[in-house]
mmCIF file of C-alpha atoms and ligand atoms in Angstrom:
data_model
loop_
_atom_site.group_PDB
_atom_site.id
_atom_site.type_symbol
_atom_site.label_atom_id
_atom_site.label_comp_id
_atom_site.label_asym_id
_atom_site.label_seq_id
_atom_site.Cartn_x
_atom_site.Cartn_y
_atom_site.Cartn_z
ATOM 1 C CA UNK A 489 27.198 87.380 82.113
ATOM 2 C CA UNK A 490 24.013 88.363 83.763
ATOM 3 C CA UNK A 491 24.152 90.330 87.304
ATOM 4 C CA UNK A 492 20.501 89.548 88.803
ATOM 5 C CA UNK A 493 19.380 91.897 91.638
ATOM 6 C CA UNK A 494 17.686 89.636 93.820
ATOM 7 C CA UNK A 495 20.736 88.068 95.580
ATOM 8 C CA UNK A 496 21.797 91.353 97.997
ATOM 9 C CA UNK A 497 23.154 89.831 100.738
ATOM 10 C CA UNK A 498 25.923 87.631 100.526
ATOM 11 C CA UNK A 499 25.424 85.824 104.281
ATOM 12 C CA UNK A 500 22.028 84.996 103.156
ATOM 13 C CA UNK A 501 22.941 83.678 99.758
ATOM 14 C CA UNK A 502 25.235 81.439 101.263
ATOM 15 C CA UNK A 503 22.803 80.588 103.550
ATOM 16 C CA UNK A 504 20.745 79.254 100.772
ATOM 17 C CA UNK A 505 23.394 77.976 98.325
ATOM 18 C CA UNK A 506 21.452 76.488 95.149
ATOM 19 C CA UNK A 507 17.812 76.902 96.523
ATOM 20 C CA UNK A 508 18.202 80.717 95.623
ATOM 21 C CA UNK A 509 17.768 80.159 92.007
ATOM 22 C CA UNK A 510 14.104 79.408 92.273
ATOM 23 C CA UNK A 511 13.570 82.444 90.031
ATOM 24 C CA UNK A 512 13.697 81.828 86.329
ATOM 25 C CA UNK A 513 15.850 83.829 84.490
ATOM 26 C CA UNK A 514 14.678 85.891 81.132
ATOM 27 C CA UNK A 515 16.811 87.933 78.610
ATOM 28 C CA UNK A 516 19.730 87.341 76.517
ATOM 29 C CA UNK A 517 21.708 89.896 75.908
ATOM 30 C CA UNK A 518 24.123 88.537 73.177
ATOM 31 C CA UNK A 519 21.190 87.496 70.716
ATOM 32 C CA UNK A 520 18.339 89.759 72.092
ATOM 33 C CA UNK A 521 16.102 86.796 72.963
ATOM 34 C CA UNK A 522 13.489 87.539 75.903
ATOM 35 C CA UNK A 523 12.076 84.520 76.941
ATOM 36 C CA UNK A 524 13.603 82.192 79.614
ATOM 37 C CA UNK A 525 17.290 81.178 79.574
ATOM 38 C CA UNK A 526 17.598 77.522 80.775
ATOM 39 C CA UNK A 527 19.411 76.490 83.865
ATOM 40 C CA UNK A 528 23.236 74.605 82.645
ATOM 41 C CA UNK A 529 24.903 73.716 85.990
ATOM 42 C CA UNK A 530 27.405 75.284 88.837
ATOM 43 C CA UNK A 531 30.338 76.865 89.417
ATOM 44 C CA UNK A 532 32.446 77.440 92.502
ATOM 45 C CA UNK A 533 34.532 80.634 93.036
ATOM 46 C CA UNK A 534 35.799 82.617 95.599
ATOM 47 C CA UNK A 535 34.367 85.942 96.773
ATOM 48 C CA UNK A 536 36.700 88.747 99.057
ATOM 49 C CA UNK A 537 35.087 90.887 101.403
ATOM 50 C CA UNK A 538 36.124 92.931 103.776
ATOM 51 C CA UNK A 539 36.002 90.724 107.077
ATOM 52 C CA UNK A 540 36.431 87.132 104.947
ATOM 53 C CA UNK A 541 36.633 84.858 102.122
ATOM 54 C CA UNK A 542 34.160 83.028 101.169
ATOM 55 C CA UNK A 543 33.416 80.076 98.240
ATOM 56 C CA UNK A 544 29.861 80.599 95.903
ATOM 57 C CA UNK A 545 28.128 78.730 93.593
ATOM 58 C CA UNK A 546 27.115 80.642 90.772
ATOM 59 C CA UNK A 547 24.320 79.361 88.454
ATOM 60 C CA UNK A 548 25.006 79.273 84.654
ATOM 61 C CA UNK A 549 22.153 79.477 81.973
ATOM 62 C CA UNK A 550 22.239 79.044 78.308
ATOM 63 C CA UNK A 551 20.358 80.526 76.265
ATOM 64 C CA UNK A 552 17.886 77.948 73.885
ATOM 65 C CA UNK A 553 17.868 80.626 70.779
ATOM 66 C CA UNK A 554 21.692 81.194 70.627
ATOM 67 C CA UNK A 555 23.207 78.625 72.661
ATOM 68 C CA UNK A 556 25.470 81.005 74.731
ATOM 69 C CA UNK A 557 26.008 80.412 78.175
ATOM 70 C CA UNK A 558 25.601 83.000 80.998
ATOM 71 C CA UNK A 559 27.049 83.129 84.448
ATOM 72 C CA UNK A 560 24.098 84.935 86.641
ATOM 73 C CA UNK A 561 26.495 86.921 89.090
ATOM 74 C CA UNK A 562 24.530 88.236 91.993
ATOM 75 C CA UNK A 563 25.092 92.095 92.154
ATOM 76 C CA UNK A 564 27.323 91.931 95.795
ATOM 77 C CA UNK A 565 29.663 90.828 92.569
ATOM 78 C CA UNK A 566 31.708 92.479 89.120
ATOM 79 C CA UNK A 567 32.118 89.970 86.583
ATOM 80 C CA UNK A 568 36.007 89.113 86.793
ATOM 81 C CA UNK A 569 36.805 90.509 90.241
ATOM 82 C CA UNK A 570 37.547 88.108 93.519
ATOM 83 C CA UNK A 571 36.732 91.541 95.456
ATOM 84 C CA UNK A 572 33.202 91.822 96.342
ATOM 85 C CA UNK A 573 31.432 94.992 94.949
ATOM 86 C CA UNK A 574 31.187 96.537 97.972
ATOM 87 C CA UNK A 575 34.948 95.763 98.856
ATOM 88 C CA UNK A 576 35.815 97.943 95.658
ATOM 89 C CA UNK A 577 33.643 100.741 96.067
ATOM 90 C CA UNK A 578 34.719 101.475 99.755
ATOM 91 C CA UNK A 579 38.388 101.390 98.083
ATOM 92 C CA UNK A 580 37.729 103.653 95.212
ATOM 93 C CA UNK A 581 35.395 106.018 97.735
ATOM 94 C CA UNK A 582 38.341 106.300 99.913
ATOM 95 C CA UNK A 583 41.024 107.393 97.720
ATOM 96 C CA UNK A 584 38.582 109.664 95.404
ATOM 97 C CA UNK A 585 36.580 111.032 97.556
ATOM 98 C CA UNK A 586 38.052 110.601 101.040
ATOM 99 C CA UNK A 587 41.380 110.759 99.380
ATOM 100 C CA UNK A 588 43.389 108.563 101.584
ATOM 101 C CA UNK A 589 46.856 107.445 100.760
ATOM 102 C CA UNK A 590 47.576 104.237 99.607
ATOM 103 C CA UNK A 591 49.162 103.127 102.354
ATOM 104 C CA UNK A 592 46.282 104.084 104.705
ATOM 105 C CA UNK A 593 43.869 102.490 102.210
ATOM 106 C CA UNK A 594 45.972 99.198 102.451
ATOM 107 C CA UNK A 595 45.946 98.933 106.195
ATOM 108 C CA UNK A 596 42.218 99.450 106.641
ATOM 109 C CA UNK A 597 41.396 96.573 104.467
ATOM 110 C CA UNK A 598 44.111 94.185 106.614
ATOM 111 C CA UNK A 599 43.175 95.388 109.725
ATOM 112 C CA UNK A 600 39.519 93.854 108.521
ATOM 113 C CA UNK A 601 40.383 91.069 106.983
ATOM 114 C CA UNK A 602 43.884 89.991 107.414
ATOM 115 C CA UNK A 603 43.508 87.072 104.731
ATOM 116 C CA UNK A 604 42.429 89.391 101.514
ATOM 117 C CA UNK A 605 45.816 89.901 100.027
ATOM 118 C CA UNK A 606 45.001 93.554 99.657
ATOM 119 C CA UNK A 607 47.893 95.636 98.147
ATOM 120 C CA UNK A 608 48.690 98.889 96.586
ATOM 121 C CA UNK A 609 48.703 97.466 93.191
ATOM 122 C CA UNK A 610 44.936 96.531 93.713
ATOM 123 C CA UNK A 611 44.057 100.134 94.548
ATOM 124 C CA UNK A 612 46.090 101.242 91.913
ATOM 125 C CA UNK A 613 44.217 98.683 88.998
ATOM 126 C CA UNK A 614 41.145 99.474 90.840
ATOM 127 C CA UNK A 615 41.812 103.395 90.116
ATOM 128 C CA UNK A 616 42.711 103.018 86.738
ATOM 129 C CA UNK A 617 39.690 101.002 85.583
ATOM 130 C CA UNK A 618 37.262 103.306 87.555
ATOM 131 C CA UNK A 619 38.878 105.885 85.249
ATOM 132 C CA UNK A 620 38.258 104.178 82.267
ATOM 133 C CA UNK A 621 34.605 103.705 83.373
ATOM 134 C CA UNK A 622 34.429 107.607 84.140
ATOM 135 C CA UNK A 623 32.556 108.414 80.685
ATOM 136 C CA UNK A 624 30.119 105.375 80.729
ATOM 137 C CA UNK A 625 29.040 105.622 84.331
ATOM 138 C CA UNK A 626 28.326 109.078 83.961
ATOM 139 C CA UNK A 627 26.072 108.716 80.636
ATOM 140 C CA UNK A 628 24.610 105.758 83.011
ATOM 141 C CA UNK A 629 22.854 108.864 84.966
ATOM 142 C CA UNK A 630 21.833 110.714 81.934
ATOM 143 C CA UNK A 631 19.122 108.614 82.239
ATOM 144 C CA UNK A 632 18.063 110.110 85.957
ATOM 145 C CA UNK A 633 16.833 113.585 86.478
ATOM 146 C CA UNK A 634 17.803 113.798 89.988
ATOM 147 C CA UNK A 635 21.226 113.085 88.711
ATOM 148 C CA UNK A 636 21.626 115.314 85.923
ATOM 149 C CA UNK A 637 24.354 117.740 87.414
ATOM 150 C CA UNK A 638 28.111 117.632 86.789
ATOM 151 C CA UNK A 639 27.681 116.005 83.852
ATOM 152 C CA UNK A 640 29.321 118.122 81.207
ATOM 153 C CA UNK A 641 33.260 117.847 82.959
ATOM 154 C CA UNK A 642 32.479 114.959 85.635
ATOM 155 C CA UNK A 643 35.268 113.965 87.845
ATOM 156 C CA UNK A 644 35.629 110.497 89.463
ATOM 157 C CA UNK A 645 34.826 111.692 92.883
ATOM 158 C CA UNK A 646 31.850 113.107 91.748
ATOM 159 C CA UNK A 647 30.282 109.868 90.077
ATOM 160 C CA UNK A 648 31.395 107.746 92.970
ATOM 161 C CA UNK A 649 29.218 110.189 95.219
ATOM 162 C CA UNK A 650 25.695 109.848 92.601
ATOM 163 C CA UNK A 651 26.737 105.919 93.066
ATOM 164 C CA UNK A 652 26.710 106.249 97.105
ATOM 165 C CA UNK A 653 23.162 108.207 96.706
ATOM 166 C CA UNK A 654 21.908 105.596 93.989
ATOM 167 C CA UNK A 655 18.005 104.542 95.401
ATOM 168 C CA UNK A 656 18.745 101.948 98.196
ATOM 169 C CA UNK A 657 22.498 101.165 97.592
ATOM 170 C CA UNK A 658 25.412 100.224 95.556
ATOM 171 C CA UNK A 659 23.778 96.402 94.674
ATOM 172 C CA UNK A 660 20.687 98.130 93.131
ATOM 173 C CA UNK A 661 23.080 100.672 91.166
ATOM 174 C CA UNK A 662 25.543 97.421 89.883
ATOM 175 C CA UNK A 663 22.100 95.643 88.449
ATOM 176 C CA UNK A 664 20.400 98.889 87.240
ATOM 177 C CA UNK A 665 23.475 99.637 85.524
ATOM 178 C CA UNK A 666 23.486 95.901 84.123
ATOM 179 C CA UNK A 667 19.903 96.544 82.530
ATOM 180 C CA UNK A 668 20.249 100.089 80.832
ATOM 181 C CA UNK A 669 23.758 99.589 79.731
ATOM 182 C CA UNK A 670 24.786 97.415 76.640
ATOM 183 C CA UNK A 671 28.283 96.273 79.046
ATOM 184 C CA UNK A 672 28.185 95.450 82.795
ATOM 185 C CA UNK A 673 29.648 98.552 85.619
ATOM 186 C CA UNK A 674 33.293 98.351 85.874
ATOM 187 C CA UNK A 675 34.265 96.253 82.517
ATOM 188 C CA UNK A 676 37.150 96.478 80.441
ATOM 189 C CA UNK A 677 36.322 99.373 78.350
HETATM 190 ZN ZN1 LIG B 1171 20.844 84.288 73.055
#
């Protein structure tokens, strides 16, 4: 899995289906090659935001040292997740930080897009892996002087907020995270 920084707006991505990847692609992370991965077809999958639902192709790329594939996600995505990065966030901002109820959570994302499925048992899986990712994110901004506060007993609400104030927005945080971490924002920890 590779999350490449260049694809930040999903309308225009669709716009351009395939003729995006006209950038080559360099770095394995599994074997620690750096040269250029080679291009290894398509996929199709589904992406939720918060007005639609929409159906991208994502690129895969093997690598020619190790012979592992890669999926190159474009960073409006989490490896794993239907819900658009941005779709997330907003949910986890809200309850954390906003701290709205569940219920009120719920409705907003209906009310936007009536077809995303959205339930209390996705804000609730969304919570719990934000939690897990607590420790990580916040050694993440070790790395930043202008974020070096809160960090000896961070709470969740006070991550999320370093996230909203990351240099330009959210996409730039999920792909800087990508680079200086060895595991992508929001895995399975
Ligand atoms: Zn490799």
């Amino acid at each position: 899995m590779i999350i490449a920084n260049y694809f930040k707006n999903i309308t225009k991505y669709l716009d351009l289906g395939k003729e995006i990847y006209t950038s080559p692609i360099y770095g394995c992370k599994f074997c620690g090659y750096e040269g250029m991965l080679h291009r290894h077809g398509y996929y199709s999958r589904n992406v939720i935001t918060k007005y639609s639902i929409h159906k991208v192709n994502i690129l895969r790329v093997k690598c020619p040292s190790c012979g592992k594939t890669h999926a190159v996600l474009p960073s409006f995505l989490i490896p794993y997740y239907q819900y658009s990065l941005e779709f997330i966030f907003e949910c986890l901002y809200l309850s954390f930080v906003m701290k709205n109820s569940y219920s009120k959570i719920v409705n907003f994302f209906n009310s936007l897009n009536p077809d995303s499925s959205f339930t209390a048992s996705n804000v609730s899986s969304f919570k719990k892996r934000m939690k897990e990712n607590k420790s990580i994110v916040n050694s993440f901004f070790a790395n930043f002087e202008s974020f070096y506060y809160d960090m000896d007993n961070p709470n969740v609400s006070s991550i999320l907020q370093k996230i909203e104030k990351f240099p330009k927005d959210i996409l730039d945080f999920n792909s800087s995270f990508f680079k200086a971490m060895p595991k992508h924002f929001f895995s399975k920890v």
